[in-house]
Coordinates of N, CA and C in Angstrom, one line a residue:
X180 N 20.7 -3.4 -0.9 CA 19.4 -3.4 -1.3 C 19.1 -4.8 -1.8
X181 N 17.7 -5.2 -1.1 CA 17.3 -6.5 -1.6 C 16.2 -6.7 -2.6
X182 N 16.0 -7.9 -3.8 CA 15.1 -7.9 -4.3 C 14.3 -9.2 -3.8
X183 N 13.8 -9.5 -2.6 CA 13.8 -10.6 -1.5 C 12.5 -11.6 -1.5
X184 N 11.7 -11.4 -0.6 CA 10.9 -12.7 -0.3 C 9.8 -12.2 -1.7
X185 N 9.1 -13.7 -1.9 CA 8.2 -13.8 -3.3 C 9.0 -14.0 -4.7
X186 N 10.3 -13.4 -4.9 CA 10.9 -13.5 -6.0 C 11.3 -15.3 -6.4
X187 N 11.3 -15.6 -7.3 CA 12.2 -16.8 -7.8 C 13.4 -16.8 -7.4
X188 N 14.1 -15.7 -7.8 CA 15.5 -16.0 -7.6 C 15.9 -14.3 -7.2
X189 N 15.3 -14.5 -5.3 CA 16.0 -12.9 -4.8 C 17.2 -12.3 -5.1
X190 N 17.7 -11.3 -5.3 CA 18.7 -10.5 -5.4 C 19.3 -9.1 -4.5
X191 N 20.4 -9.8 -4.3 CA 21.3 -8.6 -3.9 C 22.4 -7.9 -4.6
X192 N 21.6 -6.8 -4.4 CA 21.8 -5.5 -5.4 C 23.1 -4.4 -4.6
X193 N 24.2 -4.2 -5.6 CA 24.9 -3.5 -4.7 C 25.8 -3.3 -6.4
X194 N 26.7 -2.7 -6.3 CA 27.6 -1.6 -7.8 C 27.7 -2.7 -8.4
X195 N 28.2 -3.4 -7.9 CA 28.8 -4.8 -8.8 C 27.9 -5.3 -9.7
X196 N 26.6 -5.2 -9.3 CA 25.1 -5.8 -10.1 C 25.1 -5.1 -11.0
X197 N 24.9 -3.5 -10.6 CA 24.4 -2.9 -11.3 C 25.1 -2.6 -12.5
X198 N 26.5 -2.5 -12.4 CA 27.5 -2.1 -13.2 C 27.4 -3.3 -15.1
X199 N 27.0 -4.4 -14.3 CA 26.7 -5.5 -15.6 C 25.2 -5.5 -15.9
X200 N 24.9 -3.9 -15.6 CA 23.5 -4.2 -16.3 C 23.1 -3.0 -16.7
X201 N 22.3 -3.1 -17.7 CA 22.3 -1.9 -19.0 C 22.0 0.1 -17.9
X202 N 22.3 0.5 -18.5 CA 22.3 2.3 -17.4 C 21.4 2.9 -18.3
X203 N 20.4 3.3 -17.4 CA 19.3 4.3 -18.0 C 19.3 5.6 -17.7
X204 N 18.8 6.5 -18.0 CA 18.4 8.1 -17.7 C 16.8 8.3 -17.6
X205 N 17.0 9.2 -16.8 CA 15.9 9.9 -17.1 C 15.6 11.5 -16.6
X206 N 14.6 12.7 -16.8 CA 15.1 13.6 -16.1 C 13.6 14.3 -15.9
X207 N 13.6 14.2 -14.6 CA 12.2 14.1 -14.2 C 12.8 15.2 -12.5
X208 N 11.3 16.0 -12.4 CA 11.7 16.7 -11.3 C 11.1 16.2 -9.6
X209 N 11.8 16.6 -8.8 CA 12.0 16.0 -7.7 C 11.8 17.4 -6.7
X210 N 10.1 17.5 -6.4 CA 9.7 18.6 -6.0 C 9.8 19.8 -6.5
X211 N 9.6 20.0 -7.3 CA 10.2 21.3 -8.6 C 11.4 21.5 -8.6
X212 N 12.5 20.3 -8.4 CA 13.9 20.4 -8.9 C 14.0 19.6 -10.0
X213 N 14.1 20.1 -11.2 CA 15.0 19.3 -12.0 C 15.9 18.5 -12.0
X214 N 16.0 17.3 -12.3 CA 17.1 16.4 -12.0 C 17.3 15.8 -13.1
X215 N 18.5 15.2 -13.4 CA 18.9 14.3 -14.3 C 19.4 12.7 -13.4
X216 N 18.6 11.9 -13.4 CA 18.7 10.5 -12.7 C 18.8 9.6 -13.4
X217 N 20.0 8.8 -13.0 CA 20.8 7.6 -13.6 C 20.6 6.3 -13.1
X218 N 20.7 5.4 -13.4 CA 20.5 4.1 -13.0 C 20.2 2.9 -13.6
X219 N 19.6 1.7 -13.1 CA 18.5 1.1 -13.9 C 17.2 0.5 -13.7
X220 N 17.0 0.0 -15.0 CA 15.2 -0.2 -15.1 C 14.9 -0.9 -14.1
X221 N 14.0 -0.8 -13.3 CA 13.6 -1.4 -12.7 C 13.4 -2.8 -13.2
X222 N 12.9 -2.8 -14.2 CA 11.8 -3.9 -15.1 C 13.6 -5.1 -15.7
X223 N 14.6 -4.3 -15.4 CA 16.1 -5.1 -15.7 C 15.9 -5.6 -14.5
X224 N 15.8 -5.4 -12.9 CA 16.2 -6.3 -12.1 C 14.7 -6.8 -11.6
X225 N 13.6 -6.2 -11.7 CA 12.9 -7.7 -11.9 C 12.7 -8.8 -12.4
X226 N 13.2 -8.5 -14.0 CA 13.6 -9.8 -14.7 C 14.1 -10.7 -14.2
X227 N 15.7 -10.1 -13.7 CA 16.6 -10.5 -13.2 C 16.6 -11.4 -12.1
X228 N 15.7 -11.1 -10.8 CA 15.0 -11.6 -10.3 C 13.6 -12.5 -10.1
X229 N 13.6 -12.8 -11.5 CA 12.3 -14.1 -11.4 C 10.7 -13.8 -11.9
X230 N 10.7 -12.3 -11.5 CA 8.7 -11.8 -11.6 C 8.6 -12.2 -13.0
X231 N 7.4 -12.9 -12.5 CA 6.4 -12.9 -13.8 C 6.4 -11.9 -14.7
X232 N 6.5 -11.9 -16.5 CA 6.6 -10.9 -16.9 C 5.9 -11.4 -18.4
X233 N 5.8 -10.4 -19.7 CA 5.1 -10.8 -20.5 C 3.7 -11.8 -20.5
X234 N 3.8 -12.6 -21.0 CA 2.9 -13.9 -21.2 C 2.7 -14.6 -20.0
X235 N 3.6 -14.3 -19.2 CA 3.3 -15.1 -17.6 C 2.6 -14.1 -16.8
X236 N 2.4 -12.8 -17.0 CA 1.7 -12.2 -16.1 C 0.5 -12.1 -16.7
X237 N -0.4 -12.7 -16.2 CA -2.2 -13.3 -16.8 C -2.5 -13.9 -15.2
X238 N -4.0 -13.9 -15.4 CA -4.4 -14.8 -13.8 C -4.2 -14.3 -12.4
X239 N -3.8 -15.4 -12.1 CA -3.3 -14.8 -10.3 C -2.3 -13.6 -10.5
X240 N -1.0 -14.0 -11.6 CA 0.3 -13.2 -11.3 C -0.6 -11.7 -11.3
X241 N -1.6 -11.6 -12.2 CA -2.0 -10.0 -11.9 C -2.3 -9.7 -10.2
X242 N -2.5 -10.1 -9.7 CA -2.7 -9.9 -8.3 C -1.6 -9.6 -7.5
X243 N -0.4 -9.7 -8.2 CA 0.7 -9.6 -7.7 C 1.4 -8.1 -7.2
X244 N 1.5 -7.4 -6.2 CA 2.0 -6.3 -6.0 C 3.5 -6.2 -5.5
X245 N 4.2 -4.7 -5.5 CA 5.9 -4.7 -5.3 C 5.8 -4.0 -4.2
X246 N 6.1 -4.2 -2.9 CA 6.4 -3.5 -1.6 C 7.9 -3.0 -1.8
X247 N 7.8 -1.8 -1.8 CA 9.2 -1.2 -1.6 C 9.3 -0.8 -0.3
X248 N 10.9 -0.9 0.8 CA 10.7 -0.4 1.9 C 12.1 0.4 1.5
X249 N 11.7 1.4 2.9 CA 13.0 2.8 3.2 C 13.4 1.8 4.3
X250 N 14.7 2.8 4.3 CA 15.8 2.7 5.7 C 14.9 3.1 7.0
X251 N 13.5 4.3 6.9 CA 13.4 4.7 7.7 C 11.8 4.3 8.1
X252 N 11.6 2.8 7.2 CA 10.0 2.6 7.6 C 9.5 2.8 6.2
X253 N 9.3 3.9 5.7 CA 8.8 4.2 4.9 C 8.6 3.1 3.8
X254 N 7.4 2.6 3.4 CA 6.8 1.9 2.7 C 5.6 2.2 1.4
X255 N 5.8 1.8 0.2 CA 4.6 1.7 -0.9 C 4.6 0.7 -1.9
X256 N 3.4 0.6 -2.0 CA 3.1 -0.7 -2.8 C 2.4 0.0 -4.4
X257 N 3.2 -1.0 -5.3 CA 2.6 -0.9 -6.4 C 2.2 -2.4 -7.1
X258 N 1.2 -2.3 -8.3 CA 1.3 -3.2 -8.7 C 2.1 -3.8 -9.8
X259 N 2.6 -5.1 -9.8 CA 3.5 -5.5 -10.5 C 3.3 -5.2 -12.3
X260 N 1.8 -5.1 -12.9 CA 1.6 -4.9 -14.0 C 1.7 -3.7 -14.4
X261 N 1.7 -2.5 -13.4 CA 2.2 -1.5 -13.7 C 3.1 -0.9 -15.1
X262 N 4.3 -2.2 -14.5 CA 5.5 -1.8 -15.1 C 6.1 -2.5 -16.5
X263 N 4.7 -3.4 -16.4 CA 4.5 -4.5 -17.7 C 4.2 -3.5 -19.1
X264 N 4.7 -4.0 -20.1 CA 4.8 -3.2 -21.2 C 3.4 -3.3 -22.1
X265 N 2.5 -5.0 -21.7 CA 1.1 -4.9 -22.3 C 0.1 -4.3 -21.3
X266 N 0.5 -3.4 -20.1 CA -0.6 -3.2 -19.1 C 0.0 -1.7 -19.1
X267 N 0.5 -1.2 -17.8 CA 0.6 0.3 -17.4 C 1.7 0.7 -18.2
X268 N 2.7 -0.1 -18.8 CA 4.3 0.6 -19.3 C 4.8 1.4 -18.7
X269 N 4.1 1.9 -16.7 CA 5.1 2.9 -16.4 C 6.7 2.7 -16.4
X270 N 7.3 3.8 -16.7 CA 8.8 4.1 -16.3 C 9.2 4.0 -14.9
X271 N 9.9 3.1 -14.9 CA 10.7 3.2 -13.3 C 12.5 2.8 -13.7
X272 N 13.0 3.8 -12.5 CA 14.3 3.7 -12.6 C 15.1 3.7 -10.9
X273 N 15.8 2.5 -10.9 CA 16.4 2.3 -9.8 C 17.8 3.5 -10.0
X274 N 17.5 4.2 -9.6 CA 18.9 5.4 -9.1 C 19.9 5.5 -8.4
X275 N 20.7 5.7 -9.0 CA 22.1 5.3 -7.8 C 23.1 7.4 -8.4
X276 N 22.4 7.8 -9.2 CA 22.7 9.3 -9.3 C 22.1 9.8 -9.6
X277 N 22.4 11.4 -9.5 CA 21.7 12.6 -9.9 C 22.8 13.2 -9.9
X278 N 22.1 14.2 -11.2 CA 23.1 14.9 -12.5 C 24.6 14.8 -11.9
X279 N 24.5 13.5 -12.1 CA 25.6 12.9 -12.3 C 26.8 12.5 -11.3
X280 N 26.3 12.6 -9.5 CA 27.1 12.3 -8.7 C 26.2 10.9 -8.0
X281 N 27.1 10.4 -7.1 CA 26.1 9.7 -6.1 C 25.1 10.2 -5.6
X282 N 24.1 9.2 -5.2 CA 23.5 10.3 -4.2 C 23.3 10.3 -3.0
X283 N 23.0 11.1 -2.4 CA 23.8 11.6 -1.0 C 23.2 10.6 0.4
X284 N 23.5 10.5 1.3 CA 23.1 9.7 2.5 C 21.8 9.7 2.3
X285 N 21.3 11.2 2.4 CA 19.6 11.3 2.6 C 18.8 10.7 1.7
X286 N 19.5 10.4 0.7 CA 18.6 10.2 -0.7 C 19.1 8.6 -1.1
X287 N 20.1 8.4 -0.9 CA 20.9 6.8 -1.3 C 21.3 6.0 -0.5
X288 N 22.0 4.9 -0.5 CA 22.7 4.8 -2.1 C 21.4 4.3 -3.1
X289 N 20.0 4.0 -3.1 CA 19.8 3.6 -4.0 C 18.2 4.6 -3.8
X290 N 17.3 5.0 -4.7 CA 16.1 5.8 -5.2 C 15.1 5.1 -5.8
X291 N 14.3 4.9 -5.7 CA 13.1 4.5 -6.7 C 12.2 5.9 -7.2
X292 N 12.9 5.8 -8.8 CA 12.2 7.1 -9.6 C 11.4 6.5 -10.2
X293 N 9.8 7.8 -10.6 CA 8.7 7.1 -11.4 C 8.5 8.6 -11.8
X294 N 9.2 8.6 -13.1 CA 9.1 9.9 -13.8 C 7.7 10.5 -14.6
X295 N 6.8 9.1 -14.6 CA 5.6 9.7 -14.9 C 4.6 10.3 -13.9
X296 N 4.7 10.0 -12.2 CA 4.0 10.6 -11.8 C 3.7 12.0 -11.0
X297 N 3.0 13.1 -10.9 CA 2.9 14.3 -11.2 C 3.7 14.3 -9.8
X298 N 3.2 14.0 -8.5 CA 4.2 14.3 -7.3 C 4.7 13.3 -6.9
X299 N 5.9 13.5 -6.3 CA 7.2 12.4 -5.9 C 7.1 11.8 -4.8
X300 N 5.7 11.7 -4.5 CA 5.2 11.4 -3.1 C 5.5 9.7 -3.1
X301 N 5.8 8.8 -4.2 CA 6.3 7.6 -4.4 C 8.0 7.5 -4.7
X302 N 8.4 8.0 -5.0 CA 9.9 8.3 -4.6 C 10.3 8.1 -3.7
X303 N 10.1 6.6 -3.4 CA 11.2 6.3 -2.4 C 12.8 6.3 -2.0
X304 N 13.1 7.1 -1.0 CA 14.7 7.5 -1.1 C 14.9 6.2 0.1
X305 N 16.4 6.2 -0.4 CA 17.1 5.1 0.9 C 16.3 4.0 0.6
X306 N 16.1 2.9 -0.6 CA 15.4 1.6 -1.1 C 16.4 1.1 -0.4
X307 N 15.9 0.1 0.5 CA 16.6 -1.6 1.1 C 16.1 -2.4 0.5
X308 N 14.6 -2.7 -0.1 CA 14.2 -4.1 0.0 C 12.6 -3.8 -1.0
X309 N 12.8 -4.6 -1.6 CA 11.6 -4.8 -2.7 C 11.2 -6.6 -2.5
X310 N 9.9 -6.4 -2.3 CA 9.2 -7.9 -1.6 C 7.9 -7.8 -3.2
X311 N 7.8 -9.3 -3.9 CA 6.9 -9.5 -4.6 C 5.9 -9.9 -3.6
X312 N 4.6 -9.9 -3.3 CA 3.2 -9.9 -2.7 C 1.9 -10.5 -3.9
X313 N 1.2 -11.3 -2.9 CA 0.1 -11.8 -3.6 C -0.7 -10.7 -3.0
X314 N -1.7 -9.8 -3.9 CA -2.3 -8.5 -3.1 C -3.4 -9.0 -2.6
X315 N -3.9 -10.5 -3.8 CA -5.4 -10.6 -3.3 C -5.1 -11.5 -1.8
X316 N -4.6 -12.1 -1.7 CA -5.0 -13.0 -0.1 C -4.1 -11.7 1.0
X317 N -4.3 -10.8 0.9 CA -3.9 -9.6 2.2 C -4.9 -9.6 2.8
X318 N -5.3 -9.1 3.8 CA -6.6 -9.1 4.3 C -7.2 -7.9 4.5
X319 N -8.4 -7.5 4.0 CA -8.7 -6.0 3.6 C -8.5 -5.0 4.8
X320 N -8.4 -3.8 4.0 CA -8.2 -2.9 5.5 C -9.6 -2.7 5.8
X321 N -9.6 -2.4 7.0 CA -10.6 -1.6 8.0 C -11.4 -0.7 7.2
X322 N -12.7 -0.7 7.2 CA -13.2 0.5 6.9 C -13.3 2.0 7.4
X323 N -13.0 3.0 7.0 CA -12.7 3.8 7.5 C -14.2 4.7 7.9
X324 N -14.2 4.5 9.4 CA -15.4 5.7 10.2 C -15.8 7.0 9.7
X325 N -16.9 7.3 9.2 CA -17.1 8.8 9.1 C -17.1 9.3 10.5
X326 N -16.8 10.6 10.6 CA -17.7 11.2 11.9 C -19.0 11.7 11.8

């Protein structure tokens, strides 16, 4: 798993990383399963990685969004202030277990958990690659046709 293009200083994320860096919990459900998921903060390897954070995220950096991609395509974007402690302070946790084993092909080796939100429909299983993005110069989508 990569923390890759946009970052200051991208990272490759694999046990060795994660092992010298603080382990969090959390226990949040996963389609109406209860789970107990281990890992770390997200907001530890963004650091870690360069993102604008505190006092530096003001101005453009707010414009800044996190593309997470799957093994299988699967893609979501959030914004970087989200996870900022003066803006959204959501919870995120990069997961590498559940209650307390690895987790399994379908799901790992690595998770993106967000234990505050009601469905897990952002739960991305199988994380390869997290890309920092400028949101504002994207170019808008399409308007979408009524019939």
């Amino acid at each position: 798993m990569r923390l890759a293009d946009g970052f200051a200083a991208p990272l490759q994320v694999d046990a060795a990383l994660l092992a010298g860096l603080p382990r969090s919990h959390v226990e949040a459900s996963d389609h109406g399963r209860p789970a107990r998921w281990e890992g770390v903060a997200l907001g530890e390897l963004l650091s870690k990685a360069g993102a604008p954070t505190g006092k530096q995220l003001r101005g453009a950096a707010l414009n800044l969004c996190l593309r997470f991609s799957a093994a299988d395509g699967y893609r979501i974007v959030l914004a970087l202030a989200e996870f900022e402690p003066d803006f959204g302070n959501a919870a995120a946790l990069l997961a590498d277990t559940r209650d307390g084993k690895p987790l399994n092909a379908n799901e790992g080796p690595y998770r993106l958990i967000l234990p505050h939100e009601q469905r897990a429909g952002r739960w991305i299983r199988q994380l390869e690659r997290i890309d920092l993005l400028d949101c504002a110069s994207a170019p808008a989508a399409p308007t979408a046709r009524r019939p």
